[in-house]
Amino acid sequence: MVKPAAEVMREAIIAAVIDGVSALRAASGGVPNTLLRDLNAIHPNTTFDDLPQGLQASILASVRASFTRLQKEGYTVFNPDLAPPPRRPQQPAPSAPRGAPRPGQPRRPRPPGKPSR
C-alpha cells in the first residue's frame, strides 16, 4: 500500500527535527548553557552556513534520506541534472509597422504640412 506523499513528508520532517535536536545536543557536549546558546543563535534570518557543523551535516543527511524514502515509496522526485533542457520560447508575434500606434497608446498628432499615408 502506497502512503500519501503528505504522510511520508510529515514523517521525514519529524525525523529531521529529532535528528537536528540530537545533533545540537551532541555538539553542546552535554553542557546545558552551550545548548541554550546554540538554540538562541538560531532565528528566522539564520542561513544554513550560520548553523553549527553537526546540525548542517544532520540536515544534509535528512534531506538525502527523505528523497530516498520518497523514491522507495514510489514517488517521482525531480532531478535537475537529469532533466531535459528547457524549451526555447516561441518567436514573438510580428510587431506593428513602424509608426503605427501601439495598443493602449494615443496617436501622436502629425505636424502640419505632412501628408498622411
Backbone as numpy.savetxt, mean C-alpha at the origin, in Angstrom:
# Nx Ny Nz CAx CAy CAz Cx Cy Cz
-12.37 -27.83 3.50 -13.22 -26.65 3.50 -12.33 -25.42 3.50
-12.63 -24.49 2.62 -11.85 -23.27 2.50 -12.40 -22.24 3.48
-11.50 -21.63 4.23 -11.90 -20.57 5.16 -12.05 -19.27 4.40
-12.95 -18.40 4.85 -13.05 -17.09 4.22 -11.74 -16.32 4.41
-11.40 -15.48 3.43 -10.15 -14.71 3.48 -10.10 -13.83 4.72
-11.22 -13.27 5.12 -11.25 -12.40 6.30 -10.84 -13.17 7.56
-11.29 -14.41 7.67 -10.93 -15.22 8.84 -9.45 -15.58 8.83
-8.93 -15.92 7.66 -7.50 -16.24 7.55 -6.67 -15.02 7.91
-7.05 -13.85 7.40 -6.29 -12.63 7.69 -6.42 -12.24 9.17
-7.58 -12.42 9.75 -7.75 -12.12 11.18 -6.81 -12.97 12.02
-6.75 -14.26 11.71 -5.84 -15.15 12.44 -4.38 -14.75 12.23
-4.05 -14.34 11.00 -2.68 -13.93 10.71 -2.32 -12.65 11.45
-3.26 -11.72 11.54 -2.99 -10.46 12.25 -2.84 -10.70 13.74
-3.68 -11.55 14.30 -3.57 -11.86 15.74 -2.22 -12.51 16.02
-1.81 -13.45 15.16 -0.50 -14.09 15.35 0.63 -13.07 15.22
0.50 -12.12 14.28 1.53 -11.10 14.09 1.64 -10.19 15.31
0.51 -9.82 15.89 0.53 -8.96 17.08 1.18 -9.69 18.25
0.80 -10.94 18.45 1.39 -11.71 19.55 2.89 -11.90 19.33
3.30 -12.18 18.09 4.73 -12.31 17.79 5.46 -10.99 18.01
4.82 -9.87 17.65 5.43 -8.56 17.85 5.63 -8.22 19.31
4.62 -8.50 20.12 4.74 -8.26 21.57 5.83 -9.14 22.16
5.87 -10.39 21.71 6.92 -11.29 22.19 8.31 -10.79 21.80
8.43 -10.25 20.60 9.72 -9.71 20.15 10.12 -8.50 20.98
9.15 -7.65 21.32 9.45 -6.49 22.17 9.87 -6.94 23.56
9.19 -7.94 24.09 9.54 -8.45 25.42 10.95 -9.05 25.41
11.27 -9.78 24.35 12.60 -10.38 24.26 13.67 -9.31 24.11
13.37 -8.24 23.36 14.34 -7.17 23.17 14.60 -6.39 24.46
13.60 -6.36 25.34 13.78 -5.61 26.59 14.62 -6.38 27.60
14.85 -7.65 27.34 15.66 -8.45 28.26 14.99 -8.70 29.59
13.68 -8.62 29.64 12.95 -8.87 30.88 12.91 -7.67 31.82
13.42 -6.51 31.36 13.40 -5.30 32.19 12.14 -4.51 31.85
11.22 -4.38 32.82 9.93 -3.72 32.53 10.09 -2.28 32.04
11.04 -1.53 32.59 11.19 -0.14 32.17 11.64 -0.04 30.71
12.47 -0.95 30.28 12.91 -0.95 28.88 11.75 -1.30 27.96
10.93 -2.25 28.38 9.76 -2.62 27.59 8.81 -1.43 27.46
8.56 -0.74 28.56 7.68 0.43 28.52 8.26 1.54 27.65
9.57 1.75 27.72 10.20 2.77 26.90 10.03 2.43 25.41
10.24 1.15 25.06 10.08 0.75 23.67 8.63 0.88 23.20
7.68 0.54 24.06 6.27 0.67 23.71 5.87 2.14 23.55
6.37 3.00 24.44 6.03 4.42 24.37 6.67 5.10 23.17
7.71 4.52 22.63 8.38 5.10 21.46 7.59 4.85 20.18
6.62 3.94 20.23 5.81 3.63 19.05 4.58 4.53 19.06
4.39 5.28 17.98 3.26 6.21 17.84 2.80 6.18 16.39
1.72 6.87 16.04 1.19 6.79 14.66 2.17 7.21 13.57
3.14 8.06 13.89 4.09 8.50 12.86 5.37 7.66 12.83
5.42 6.58 13.58 6.59 5.72 13.60 6.72 4.99 12.27
7.91 5.00 11.71 8.15 4.27 10.47 8.71 2.90 10.80
8.75 2.04 9.81 9.26 0.69 10.01 10.70 0.72 10.50
11.50 1.64 9.94 12.91 1.73 10.32 13.11 2.22 11.76
12.10 2.89 12.33 12.21 3.37 13.71 11.96 2.27 14.74
11.40 1.16 14.31 11.09 0.07 15.23 12.36 -0.67 15.63
12.36 -1.30 16.81 13.51 -2.12 17.19 13.75 -3.26 16.20
15.01 -3.68 16.07 15.38 -4.71 15.10 14.60 -6.00 15.29
14.41 -6.42 16.52 13.67 -7.65 16.78 12.24 -7.57 16.30
11.62 -6.41 16.49 10.24 -6.22 16.04 10.18 -6.18 14.52
11.15 -5.55 13.88 11.20 -5.53 12.41 11.28 -6.95 11.86
12.15 -7.75 12.44 12.30 -9.14 11.98 11.01 -9.92 12.19
10.34 -9.68 13.31 9.08 -10.36 13.61 8.01 -9.98 12.59
7.94 -8.70 12.23 6.94 -8.24 11.27 7.20 -8.87 9.90
8.46 -8.86 9.46 8.79 -9.45 8.17 8.44 -10.94 8.12
8.74 -11.65 9.21 8.42 -13.08 9.26 6.91 -13.30 9.24
6.17 -12.45 9.94 4.71 -12.58 9.98 4.09 -12.32 8.61
4.63 -11.34 7.89 4.10 -11.04 6.56 4.34 -12.23 5.63
5.55 -12.77 5.66 5.85 -13.94 4.82 4.93 -15.10 5.17
4.77 -15.35 6.46 3.92 -16.47 6.90 2.46 -16.25 6.49
1.99 -15.00 6.54 0.61 -14.71 6.16 0.36 -14.98 4.69
1.29 -14.54 3.83 1.12 -14.80 2.41 1.19 -16.28 2.10
2.09 -16.98 2.76 2.20 -18.42 2.56 0.91 -19.11 3.00
0.37 -18.68 4.12 -0.86 -19.29 4.62 -2.03 -19.04 3.68
-2.11 -17.81 3.16 -3.19 -17.52 2.21 -3.08 -18.41 0.98
-1.86 -18.59 0.48 -1.68 -19.44 -0.69 -2.04 -20.89 -0.38
-1.69 -21.38 0.83 -2.04 -22.75 1.20 -3.55 -22.93 1.33
-4.24 -21.86 1.71 -5.70 -21.93 1.84 -6.39 -21.85 0.48
-5.61 -21.61 -0.58 -6.18 -21.59 -1.92 -6.42 -20.21 -2.49
-5.97 -19.17 -1.82 -6.17 -17.82 -2.32 -4.99 -17.43 -3.20
-5.28 -16.61 -4.19 -4.24 -16.12 -5.08 -3.69 -14.82 -4.50
-2.38 -14.76 -4.41 -1.72 -13.57 -3.89 -0.98 -12.93 -5.05
-1.19 -11.64 -5.26 -0.57 -10.90 -6.36 0.92 -10.76 -6.11
1.71 -11.15 -7.09 3.16 -11.00 -7.02 3.57 -10.04 -8.13
3.97 -8.80 -7.80 4.29 -7.84 -8.85 5.47 -8.26 -9.71
6.35 -9.13 -9.20 7.49 -9.57 -10.00 7.06 -10.49 -11.13
5.95 -11.18 -10.95 5.47 -12.13 -11.96 4.33 -11.56 -12.80
3.92 -10.34 -12.52 2.78 -9.74 -13.22 3.19 -9.29 -14.62
2.26 -9.35 -15.56 2.58 -8.85 -16.90 2.76 -7.33 -16.84
3.51 -6.77 -17.79 3.69 -5.32 -17.77 2.36 -4.61 -17.98
2.21 -3.40 -17.44 0.94 -2.70 -17.61 0.70 -2.36 -19.07
-0.56 -2.32 -19.45 -0.91 -1.99 -20.83 -0.70 -0.51 -21.07
-0.32 -0.20 -22.29 -0.15 1.20 -22.65 -1.52 1.83 -22.83
-1.67 3.08 -22.43 -2.98 3.73 -22.64 -3.22 3.93 -24.13
-4.47 3.91 -24.50 -4.81 4.12 -25.91 -4.52 5.57 -26.29
-4.32 5.77 -27.58 -4.05 7.12 -28.06 -5.26 8.00 -27.79
-5.02 9.25 -27.38 -6.16 10.13 -27.13 -6.89 10.44 -28.44
-8.14 10.80 -28.31 -8.94 11.16 -29.47 -8.30 12.36 -30.16
-8.45 12.45 -31.49 -7.85 13.59 -32.17 -8.41 14.89 -31.62
-7.54 15.87 -31.49 -7.97 17.14 -30.93 -8.69 17.97 -31.99
-9.36 18.98 -31.53 -10.10 19.87 -32.43 -9.11 20.65 -33.29
-9.54 21.09 -34.47 -8.64 21.86 -35.33 -8.13 23.11 -34.61
-6.98 23.55 -35.03 -6.35 24.71 -34.40 -7.25 25.93 -34.56
-7.42 26.63 -33.46 -8.24 27.83 -33.47 -9.69 27.56 -33.09
-10.10 26.30 -33.07 -11.48 25.98 -32.69 -11.61 26.11 -31.18
-12.77 26.55 -30.71 -12.94 26.69 -29.26 -12.94 25.31 -28.59
-12.39 25.25 -27.43 -12.41 24.01 -26.65 -13.72 23.94 -25.89
-14.17 22.73 -25.61 -15.43 22.62 -24.87 -15.31 23.31 -23.51
-16.32 24.08 -23.20 -16.36 24.75 -21.90 -15.65 26.10 -21.89
-15.04 26.51 -23.01 -14.37 27.80 -23.07 -15.15 28.71 -24.01
-15.28 29.99 -23.63 -16.02 30.91 -24.52 -15.19 31.21 -25.77
-15.88 31.57 -26.84 -15.19 31.94 -28.08 -14.54 33.30 -27.90
-13.37 33.42 -28.46 -12.69 34.73 -28.43 -13.23 35.56 -29.58
-13.49 36.82 -29.30 -13.95 37.67 -30.42 -12.82 37.89 -31.42
-13.15 37.96 -32.68 -12.18 38.19 -33.73 -11.90 39.70 -33.81
-10.65 40.02 -34.08 -10.35 41.45 -34.25 -11.08 42.00 -35.48
-11.45 43.27 -35.43 -12.15 43.83 -36.59 -11.27 43.78 -37.84
-11.89 43.58 -38.96 -11.17 43.58 -40.21 -10.69 42.20 -40.66
-10.79 41.20 -39.79 -10.37 39.84 -40.16 -11.60 39.06 -40.61
-11.52 38.45 -41.77 -12.68 37.66 -42.20 -12.74 36.34 -41.43
-13.93 35.86 -41.24 -14.09 34.56 -40.58 -13.93 33.46 -41.60
-13.57 32.32 -41.20 -13.34 31.20 -42.13 -14.57 30.46 -42.44
